[in-house]
Amino acid sequence: MEIIHYPYRYVQKVNNENATNTFLRYKLLYTFRSPKSHQWYWVWVEVCQHDFYAVKFHLKSHRDSPDKYSLMTGLNEARPVVNTCIAIMQEIGNINPHASFGFIGANILNEPVVNTKRFRVYKRFMATYFTEESFEHYFNIKKSAYLLIRKAELDAYPGLLEELDLRFTELYPYFE
């Protein structure tokens, strides 16, 4: 399915500085500029074991904020920004046919982490652009986390979901 998105570009690969955790292999940085707001966005794709890709994005101007994933931009361009992240995911999936994906719908400041507004929006997008024919859709409403696991990968490695759950808990204390 063709998706209307902003033009983006790959910037660089960033090696994992945390040698104690080998689940996270490296990160890929993509960027794009909104023609509407003229703001730059950064999309971080964390490349993990088992061909798993965790996708995160924020305004470039928020890069130094510890709350960069929770801040609201007020720019009213959620659809094209999320579409651009989905286009990046689709490109990765075309390059790596084993790729599975995940993300967290970060809570807005002072919003509980359970079933966040962002999570509910992202969930609708994923159901539209990633078919159940190819992907199993798993989500954790308590943590506002969403996983798109390729069915072929689940068939090849039946314990994949449990493995990802364990590794995410190690990598992100947030999942405990």
mmCIF file of the C-alpha atoms, coordinates in Angstrom:
data_MODEL
# 
_entry.id   MODEL 
# 
loop_
_atom_site.group_PDB 
_atom_site.id 
_atom_site.type_symbol 
_atom_site.label_atom_id 
_atom_site.label_alt_id 
_atom_site.label_comp_id 
_atom_site.label_asym_id 
_atom_site.label_entity_id 
_atom_site.label_seq_id 
_atom_site.pdbx_PDB_ins_code 
_atom_site.Cartn_x 
_atom_site.Cartn_y 
_atom_site.Cartn_z 
_atom_site.occupancy 
_atom_site.B_iso_or_equiv 
_atom_site.pdbx_formal_charge 
_atom_site.auth_seq_id 
_atom_site.auth_comp_id 
_atom_site.auth_asym_id 
_atom_site.auth_atom_id 
_atom_site.pdbx_PDB_model_num 
ATOM 1   C CA . MET A 1 1   ? 0.000  0.000   0.000  1.00 0.00 ? 1   MET A CA 1 
ATOM 2   C CA . GLU A 1 2   ? 1.427  3.363   -1.056 1.00 0.00 ? 2   GLU A CA 1 
ATOM 3   C CA . ILE A 1 3   ? 1.773  5.789   1.824  1.00 0.00 ? 3   ILE A CA 1 
ATOM 4   C CA . ILE A 1 4   ? 1.951  9.560   1.518  1.00 0.00 ? 4   ILE A CA 1 
ATOM 5   C CA . HIS A 1 5   ? 4.899  10.757  3.587  1.00 0.00 ? 5   HIS A CA 1 
ATOM 6   C CA . TYR A 1 6   ? 7.548  13.440  3.841  1.00 0.00 ? 6   TYR A CA 1 
ATOM 7   C CA . PRO A 1 7   ? 10.824 12.818  1.990  1.00 0.00 ? 7   PRO A CA 1 
ATOM 8   C CA . TYR A 1 8   ? 13.386 11.414  4.418  1.00 0.00 ? 8   TYR A CA 1 
ATOM 9   C CA . ARG A 1 9   ? 17.020 10.419  4.301  1.00 0.00 ? 9   ARG A CA 1 
ATOM 10  C CA . TYR A 1 10  ? 19.283 8.018   6.086  1.00 0.00 ? 10  TYR A CA 1 
ATOM 11  C CA . VAL A 1 11  ? 21.954 9.854   8.098  1.00 0.00 ? 11  VAL A CA 1 
ATOM 12  C CA . GLN A 1 12  ? 24.167 7.368   9.921  1.00 0.00 ? 12  GLN A CA 1 
ATOM 13  C CA . LYS A 1 13  ? 24.668 4.167   11.852 1.00 0.00 ? 13  LYS A CA 1 
ATOM 14  C CA . VAL A 1 14  ? 25.516 4.588   15.548 1.00 0.00 ? 14  VAL A CA 1 
ATOM 15  C CA . ASN A 1 15  ? 27.182 1.646   17.267 1.00 0.00 ? 15  ASN A CA 1 
ATOM 16  C CA . ASN A 1 16  ? 25.874 0.377   20.600 1.00 0.00 ? 16  ASN A CA 1 
ATOM 17  C CA . GLU A 1 17  ? 27.934 1.994   23.334 1.00 0.00 ? 17  GLU A CA 1 
ATOM 18  C CA . ASN A 1 18  ? 26.409 -0.307  25.962 1.00 0.00 ? 18  ASN A CA 1 
ATOM 19  C CA . ALA A 1 19  ? 28.599 -3.392  25.583 1.00 0.00 ? 19  ALA A CA 1 
ATOM 20  C CA . THR A 1 20  ? 26.887 -5.080  28.539 1.00 0.00 ? 20  THR A CA 1 
ATOM 21  C CA . ASN A 1 21  ? 23.664 -5.442  26.553 1.00 0.00 ? 21  ASN A CA 1 
ATOM 22  C CA . THR A 1 22  ? 24.166 -7.268  23.284 1.00 0.00 ? 22  THR A CA 1 
ATOM 23  C CA . PHE A 1 23  ? 20.454 -7.362  22.415 1.00 0.00 ? 23  PHE A CA 1 
ATOM 24  C CA . LEU A 1 24  ? 20.715 -3.817  21.009 1.00 0.00 ? 24  LEU A CA 1 
ATOM 25  C CA . ARG A 1 25  ? 23.179 -4.115  18.137 1.00 0.00 ? 25  ARG A CA 1 
ATOM 26  C CA . TYR A 1 26  ? 23.225 -0.544  16.794 1.00 0.00 ? 26  TYR A CA 1 
ATOM 27  C CA . LYS A 1 27  ? 20.991 2.419   15.891 1.00 0.00 ? 27  LYS A CA 1 
ATOM 28  C CA . LEU A 1 28  ? 20.117 3.962   12.557 1.00 0.00 ? 28  LEU A CA 1 
ATOM 29  C CA . LEU A 1 29  ? 19.343 7.658   12.304 1.00 0.00 ? 29  LEU A CA 1 
ATOM 30  C CA . TYR A 1 30  ? 16.993 9.043   9.673  1.00 0.00 ? 30  TYR A CA 1 
ATOM 31  C CA . THR A 1 31  ? 15.861 12.634  9.322  1.00 0.00 ? 31  THR A CA 1 
ATOM 32  C CA . PHE A 1 32  ? 13.217 14.609  7.492  1.00 0.00 ? 32  PHE A CA 1 
ATOM 33  C CA . ARG A 1 33  ? 11.963 18.171  7.322  1.00 0.00 ? 33  ARG A CA 1 
ATOM 34  C CA . SER A 1 34  ? 8.307  19.000  7.440  1.00 0.00 ? 34  SER A CA 1 
ATOM 35  C CA . PRO A 1 35  ? 7.319  21.249  4.523  1.00 0.00 ? 35  PRO A CA 1 
ATOM 36  C CA . LYS A 1 36  ? 4.365  22.385  6.631  1.00 0.00 ? 36  LYS A CA 1 
ATOM 37  C CA . SER A 1 37  ? 6.134  23.508  9.828  1.00 0.00 ? 37  SER A CA 1 
ATOM 38  C CA . HIS A 1 38  ? 9.711  23.642  8.458  1.00 0.00 ? 38  HIS A CA 1 
ATOM 39  C CA . GLN A 1 39  ? 10.805 21.663  11.533 1.00 0.00 ? 39  GLN A CA 1 
ATOM 40  C CA . TRP A 1 40  ? 13.321 18.825  11.389 1.00 0.00 ? 40  TRP A CA 1 
ATOM 41  C CA . TYR A 1 41  ? 12.527 15.414  12.850 1.00 0.00 ? 41  TYR A CA 1 
ATOM 42  C CA . TRP A 1 42  ? 14.868 12.614  13.860 1.00 0.00 ? 42  TRP A CA 1 
ATOM 43  C CA . VAL A 1 43  ? 13.804 8.991   13.564 1.00 0.00 ? 43  VAL A CA 1 
ATOM 44  C CA . TRP A 1 44  ? 15.882 6.518   15.551 1.00 0.00 ? 44  TRP A CA 1 
ATOM 45  C CA . VAL A 1 45  ? 15.661 2.864   14.581 1.00 0.00 ? 45  VAL A CA 1 
ATOM 46  C CA . GLU A 1 46  ? 17.204 0.604   17.205 1.00 0.00 ? 46  GLU A CA 1 
ATOM 47  C CA . VAL A 1 47  ? 18.398 -2.564  15.499 1.00 0.00 ? 47  VAL A CA 1 
ATOM 48  C CA . CYS A 1 48  ? 18.220 -5.533  17.842 1.00 0.00 ? 48  CYS A CA 1 
ATOM 49  C CA . GLN A 1 49  ? 18.864 -9.249  17.689 1.00 0.00 ? 49  GLN A CA 1 
ATOM 50  C CA . HIS A 1 50  ? 16.305 -11.425 15.891 1.00 0.00 ? 50  HIS A CA 1 
ATOM 51  C CA . ASP A 1 51  ? 15.875 -8.799  13.126 1.00 0.00 ? 51  ASP A CA 1 
ATOM 52  C CA . PHE A 1 52  ? 13.839 -6.634  15.474 1.00 0.00 ? 52  PHE A CA 1 
ATOM 53  C CA . TYR A 1 53  ? 13.661 -2.876  14.868 1.00 0.00 ? 53  TYR A CA 1 
ATOM 54  C CA . ALA A 1 54  ? 12.389 -0.461  17.535 1.00 0.00 ? 54  ALA A CA 1 
ATOM 55  C CA . VAL A 1 55  ? 11.284 2.880   16.077 1.00 0.00 ? 55  VAL A CA 1 
ATOM 56  C CA . LYS A 1 56  ? 11.397 6.205   17.931 1.00 0.00 ? 56  LYS A CA 1 
ATOM 57  C CA . PHE A 1 57  ? 11.049 9.779   16.695 1.00 0.00 ? 57  PHE A CA 1 
ATOM 58  C CA . HIS A 1 58  ? 11.179 13.333  18.016 1.00 0.00 ? 58  HIS A CA 1 
ATOM 59  C CA . LEU A 1 59  ? 11.721 16.895  16.883 1.00 0.00 ? 59  LEU A CA 1 
ATOM 60  C CA . LYS A 1 60  ? 15.386 17.565  16.313 1.00 0.00 ? 60  LYS A CA 1 
ATOM 61  C CA . SER A 1 61  ? 15.059 20.655  18.514 1.00 0.00 ? 61  SER A CA 1 
ATOM 62  C CA . HIS A 1 62  ? 14.045 18.371  21.414 1.00 0.00 ? 62  HIS A CA 1 
ATOM 63  C CA . ARG A 1 63  ? 17.105 16.116  21.069 1.00 0.00 ? 63  ARG A CA 1 
ATOM 64  C CA . ASP A 1 64  ? 18.668 17.206  24.368 1.00 0.00 ? 64  ASP A CA 1 
ATOM 65  C CA . SER A 1 65  ? 15.471 16.953  26.401 1.00 0.00 ? 65  SER A CA 1 
ATOM 66  C CA . PRO A 1 66  ? 15.060 13.903  28.638 1.00 0.00 ? 66  PRO A CA 1 
ATOM 67  C CA . ASP A 1 67  ? 11.352 14.136  27.730 1.00 0.00 ? 67  ASP A CA 1 
ATOM 68  C CA . LYS A 1 68  ? 11.912 14.358  23.958 1.00 0.00 ? 68  LYS A CA 1 
ATOM 69  C CA . TYR A 1 69  ? 9.527  11.453  23.231 1.00 0.00 ? 69  TYR A CA 1 
ATOM 70  C CA . SER A 1 70  ? 6.783  12.808  25.515 1.00 0.00 ? 70  SER A CA 1 
ATOM 71  C CA . LEU A 1 71  ? 6.700  16.444  24.438 1.00 0.00 ? 71  LEU A CA 1 
ATOM 72  C CA . MET A 1 72  ? 3.821  17.653  22.283 1.00 0.00 ? 72  MET A CA 1 
ATOM 73  C CA . THR A 1 73  ? 4.917  19.684  19.286 1.00 0.00 ? 73  THR A CA 1 
ATOM 74  C CA . GLY A 1 74  ? 1.688  21.626  18.784 1.00 0.00 ? 74  GLY A CA 1 
ATOM 75  C CA . LEU A 1 75  ? 2.381  21.506  15.034 1.00 0.00 ? 75  LEU A CA 1 
ATOM 76  C CA . ASN A 1 76  ? -0.723 19.476  14.118 1.00 0.00 ? 76  ASN A CA 1 
ATOM 77  C CA . GLU A 1 77  ? 1.083  17.198  11.680 1.00 0.00 ? 77  GLU A CA 1 
ATOM 78  C CA . ALA A 1 78  ? 0.866  13.819  13.382 1.00 0.00 ? 78  ALA A CA 1 
ATOM 79  C CA . ARG A 1 79  ? -0.427 11.931  10.325 1.00 0.00 ? 79  ARG A CA 1 
ATOM 80  C CA . PRO A 1 80  ? 2.385  12.830  7.886  1.00 0.00 ? 80  PRO A CA 1 
ATOM 81  C CA . VAL A 1 81  ? 5.036  12.424  10.596 1.00 0.00 ? 81  VAL A CA 1 
ATOM 82  C CA . VAL A 1 82  ? 3.792  8.958   11.576 1.00 0.00 ? 82  VAL A CA 1 
ATOM 83  C CA . ASN A 1 83  ? 3.374  8.091   7.880  1.00 0.00 ? 83  ASN A CA 1 
ATOM 84  C CA . THR A 1 84  ? 7.029  8.990   7.351  1.00 0.00 ? 84  THR A CA 1 
ATOM 85  C CA . CYS A 1 85  ? 8.065  6.645   10.169 1.00 0.00 ? 85  CYS A CA 1 
ATOM 86  C CA . ILE A 1 86  ? 5.926  3.916   8.589  1.00 0.00 ? 86  ILE A CA 1 
ATOM 87  C CA . ALA A 1 87  ? 7.581  4.539   5.214  1.00 0.00 ? 87  ALA A CA 1 
ATOM 88  C CA . ILE A 1 88  ? 10.972 4.041   6.891  1.00 0.00 ? 88  ILE A CA 1 
ATOM 89  C CA . MET A 1 89  ? 9.698  0.809   8.460  1.00 0.00 ? 89  MET A CA 1 
ATOM 90  C CA . GLN A 1 90  ? 8.444  -0.380  5.068  1.00 0.00 ? 90  GLN A CA 1 
ATOM 91  C CA . GLU A 1 91  ? 11.807 0.410   3.467  1.00 0.00 ? 91  GLU A CA 1 
ATOM 92  C CA . ILE A 1 92  ? 13.591 -1.583  6.173  1.00 0.00 ? 92  ILE A CA 1 
ATOM 93  C CA . GLY A 1 93  ? 11.118 -4.421  5.664  1.00 0.00 ? 93  GLY A CA 1 
ATOM 94  C CA . ASN A 1 94  ? 11.808 -4.411  1.921  1.00 0.00 ? 94  ASN A CA 1 
ATOM 95  C CA . ILE A 1 95  ? 15.551 -4.603  2.565  1.00 0.00 ? 95  ILE A CA 1 
ATOM 96  C CA . ASN A 1 96  ? 15.246 -7.225  5.314  1.00 0.00 ? 96  ASN A CA 1 
ATOM 97  C CA . PRO A 1 97  ? 12.301 -9.619  4.776  1.00 0.00 ? 97  PRO A CA 1 
ATOM 98  C CA . HIS A 1 98  ? 12.834 -11.004 8.310  1.00 0.00 ? 98  HIS A CA 1 
ATOM 99  C CA . ALA A 1 99  ? 12.289 -7.599  9.964  1.00 0.00 ? 99  ALA A CA 1 
ATOM 100 C CA . SER A 1 100 ? 9.824  -7.196  12.806 1.00 0.00 ? 100 SER A CA 1 
ATOM 101 C CA . PHE A 1 101 ? 9.041  -3.879  14.472 1.00 0.00 ? 101 PHE A CA 1 
ATOM 102 C CA . GLY A 1 102 ? 8.030  -2.311  17.736 1.00 0.00 ? 102 GLY A CA 1 
ATOM 103 C CA . PHE A 1 103 ? 7.422  1.018   19.381 1.00 0.00 ? 103 PHE A CA 1 
ATOM 104 C CA . ILE A 1 104 ? 6.078  2.623   22.510 1.00 0.00 ? 104 ILE A CA 1 
ATOM 105 C CA . GLY A 1 105 ? 3.364  5.252   22.430 1.00 0.00 ? 105 GLY A CA 1 
ATOM 106 C CA . ALA A 1 106 ? 5.094  7.576   24.897 1.00 0.00 ? 106 ALA A CA 1 
ATOM 107 C CA . ASN A 1 107 ? 2.890  9.282   27.410 1.00 0.00 ? 107 ASN A CA 1 
ATOM 108 C CA . ILE A 1 108 ? 2.361  13.003  27.197 1.00 0.00 ? 108 ILE A CA 1 
ATOM 109 C CA . LEU A 1 109 ? 3.688  14.795  30.281 1.00 0.00 ? 109 LEU A CA 1 
ATOM 110 C CA . ASN A 1 110 ? 1.340  14.079  33.224 1.00 0.00 ? 110 ASN A CA 1 
ATOM 111 C CA . GLU A 1 111 ? -0.469 11.319  31.291 1.00 0.00 ? 111 GLU A CA 1 
ATOM 112 C CA . PRO A 1 112 ? -0.423 7.774   32.711 1.00 0.00 ? 112 PRO A CA 1 
ATOM 113 C CA . VAL A 1 113 ? 1.616  5.219   30.723 1.00 0.00 ? 113 VAL A CA 1 
ATOM 114 C CA . VAL A 1 114 ? -1.411 2.946   30.325 1.00 0.00 ? 114 VAL A CA 1 
ATOM 115 C CA . ASN A 1 115 ? -3.097 3.068   26.880 1.00 0.00 ? 115 ASN A CA 1 
ATOM 116 C CA . THR A 1 116 ? -1.688 6.483   25.975 1.00 0.00 ? 116 THR A CA 1 
ATOM 117 C CA . LYS A 1 117 ? -3.159 8.774   23.375 1.00 0.00 ? 117 LYS A CA 1 
ATOM 118 C CA . ARG A 1 118 ? -0.144 8.205   21.110 1.00 0.00 ? 118 ARG A CA 1 
ATOM 119 C CA . PHE A 1 119 ? -0.428 4.432   21.524 1.00 0.00 ? 119 PHE A CA 1 
ATOM 120 C CA . ARG A 1 120 ? -4.090 4.487   20.454 1.00 0.00 ? 120 ARG A CA 1 
ATOM 121 C CA . VAL A 1 121 ? -3.250 6.565   17.373 1.00 0.00 ? 121 VAL A CA 1 
ATOM 122 C CA . TYR A 1 122 ? -0.228 4.452   16.380 1.00 0.00 ? 122 TYR A CA 1 
ATOM 123 C CA . LYS A 1 123 ? -2.259 1.265   16.861 1.00 0.00 ? 123 LYS A CA 1 
ATOM 124 C CA . ARG A 1 124 ? -4.749 2.401   14.197 1.00 0.00 ? 124 ARG A CA 1 
ATOM 125 C CA . PHE A 1 125 ? -1.926 3.191   11.778 1.00 0.00 ? 125 PHE A CA 1 
ATOM 126 C CA . MET A 1 126 ? -0.288 -0.219  12.258 1.00 0.00 ? 126 MET A CA 1 
ATOM 127 C CA . ALA A 1 127 ? -3.534 -2.079  11.590 1.00 0.00 ? 127 ALA A CA 1 
ATOM 128 C CA . THR A 1 128 ? -3.885 -0.128  8.342  1.00 0.00 ? 128 THR A CA 1 
ATOM 129 C CA . TYR A 1 129 ? -0.377 -0.496  6.921  1.00 0.00 ? 129 TYR A CA 1 
ATOM 130 C CA . PHE A 1 130 ? 0.852  -3.847  8.257  1.00 0.00 ? 130 PHE A CA 1 
ATOM 131 C CA . THR A 1 131 ? -1.491 -6.687  7.349  1.00 0.00 ? 131 THR A CA 1 
ATOM 132 C CA . GLU A 1 132 ? -2.309 -9.624  9.565  1.00 0.00 ? 132 GLU A CA 1 
ATOM 133 C CA . GLU A 1 133 ? -1.425 -11.755 6.571  1.00 0.00 ? 133 GLU A CA 1 
ATOM 134 C CA . SER A 1 134 ? 2.282  -11.071 7.180  1.00 0.00 ? 134 SER A CA 1 
ATOM 135 C CA . PHE A 1 135 ? 2.453  -9.825  10.778 1.00 0.00 ? 135 PHE A CA 1 
ATOM 136 C CA . GLU A 1 136 ? 1.140  -10.815 14.172 1.00 0.00 ? 136 GLU A CA 1 
ATOM 137 C CA . HIS A 1 137 ? 0.097  -7.720  16.078 1.00 0.00 ? 137 HIS A CA 1 
ATOM 138 C CA . TYR A 1 138 ? 0.863  -7.804  19.807 1.00 0.00 ? 138 TYR A CA 1 
ATOM 139 C CA . PHE A 1 139 ? 0.383  -4.996  22.235 1.00 0.00 ? 139 PHE A CA 1 
ATOM 140 C CA . ASN A 1 140 ? 0.785  -4.291  25.923 1.00 0.00 ? 140 ASN A CA 1 
ATOM 141 C CA . ILE A 1 141 ? -1.820 -1.703  26.887 1.00 0.00 ? 141 ILE A CA 1 
ATOM 142 C CA . LYS A 1 142 ? -0.317 -1.299  30.383 1.00 0.00 ? 142 LYS A CA 1 
ATOM 143 C CA . LYS A 1 143 ? 2.970  -0.135  28.845 1.00 0.00 ? 143 LYS A CA 1 
ATOM 144 C CA . SER A 1 144 ? 1.527  1.307   25.599 1.00 0.00 ? 144 SER A CA 1 
ATOM 145 C CA . ALA A 1 145 ? 3.894  -0.953  23.645 1.00 0.00 ? 145 ALA A CA 1 
ATOM 146 C CA . TYR A 1 146 ? 3.181  -2.412  20.206 1.00 0.00 ? 146 TYR A CA 1 
ATOM 147 C CA . LEU A 1 147 ? 4.967  -5.243  18.406 1.00 0.00 ? 147 LEU A CA 1 
ATOM 148 C CA . LEU A 1 148 ? 4.646  -6.264  14.764 1.00 0.00 ? 148 LEU A CA 1 
ATOM 149 C CA . ILE A 1 149 ? 6.196  -9.710  14.509 1.00 0.00 ? 149 ILE A CA 1 
ATOM 150 C CA . ARG A 1 150 ? 6.522  -11.407 11.146 1.00 0.00 ? 150 ARG A CA 1 
ATOM 151 C CA . LYS A 1 151 ? 4.530  -14.620 11.075 1.00 0.00 ? 151 LYS A CA 1 
ATOM 152 C CA . ALA A 1 152 ? 7.339  -16.403 9.228  1.00 0.00 ? 152 ALA A CA 1 
ATOM 153 C CA . GLU A 1 153 ? 9.737  -15.506 12.050 1.00 0.00 ? 153 GLU A CA 1 
ATOM 154 C CA . LEU A 1 154 ? 7.304  -16.782 14.682 1.00 0.00 ? 154 LEU A CA 1 
ATOM 155 C CA . ASP A 1 155 ? 6.996  -20.035 12.743 1.00 0.00 ? 155 ASP A CA 1 
ATOM 156 C CA . ALA A 1 156 ? 10.784 -20.373 12.563 1.00 0.00 ? 156 ALA A CA 1 
ATOM 157 C CA . TYR A 1 157 ? 11.319 -19.391 16.211 1.00 0.00 ? 157 TYR A CA 1 
ATOM 158 C CA . PRO A 1 158 ? 8.201  -20.086 18.321 1.00 0.00 ? 158 PRO A CA 1 
ATOM 159 C CA . GLY A 1 159 ? 9.786  -18.585 21.461 1.00 0.00 ? 159 GLY A CA 1 
ATOM 160 C CA . LEU A 1 160 ? 10.476 -15.244 19.769 1.00 0.00 ? 160 LEU A CA 1 
ATOM 161 C CA . LEU A 1 161 ? 7.787  -13.254 21.569 1.00 0.00 ? 161 LEU A CA 1 
ATOM 162 C CA . GLU A 1 162 ? 8.947  -14.450 24.988 1.00 0.00 ? 162 GLU A CA 1 
ATOM 163 C CA . GLU A 1 163 ? 12.580 -13.765 24.041 1.00 0.00 ? 163 GLU A CA 1 
ATOM 164 C CA . LEU A 1 164 ? 11.740 -10.210 22.946 1.00 0.00 ? 164 LEU A CA 1 
ATOM 165 C CA . ASP A 1 165 ? 9.786  -9.619  26.153 1.00 0.00 ? 165 ASP A CA 1 
ATOM 166 C CA . LEU A 1 166 ? 12.745 -10.771 28.251 1.00 0.00 ? 166 LEU A CA 1 
ATOM 167 C CA . ARG A 1 167 ? 15.286 -8.727  26.285 1.00 0.00 ? 167 ARG A CA 1 
ATOM 168 C CA . PHE A 1 168 ? 13.155 -5.590  26.366 1.00 0.00 ? 168 PHE A CA 1 
ATOM 169 C CA . THR A 1 169 ? 12.901 -5.848  30.140 1.00 0.00 ? 169 THR A CA 1 
ATOM 170 C CA . GLU A 1 170 ? 16.711 -6.037  30.311 1.00 0.00 ? 170 GLU A CA 1 
ATOM 171 C CA . LEU A 1 171 ? 17.235 -3.159  27.875 1.00 0.00 ? 171 LEU A CA 1 
ATOM 172 C CA . TYR A 1 172 ? 14.463 -0.879  29.109 1.00 0.00 ? 172 TYR A CA 1 
ATOM 173 C CA . PRO A 1 173 ? 13.797 -0.964  32.878 1.00 0.00 ? 173 PRO A CA 1 
ATOM 174 C CA . TYR A 1 174 ? 10.474 0.672   31.976 1.00 0.00 ? 174 TYR A CA 1 
ATOM 175 C CA . PHE A 1 175 ? 9.143  -2.798  31.017 1.00 0.00 ? 175 PHE A CA 1 
ATOM 176 C CA . GLU A 1 176 ? 9.635  -4.417  34.430 1.00 0.00 ? 176 GLU A CA 1 
# 
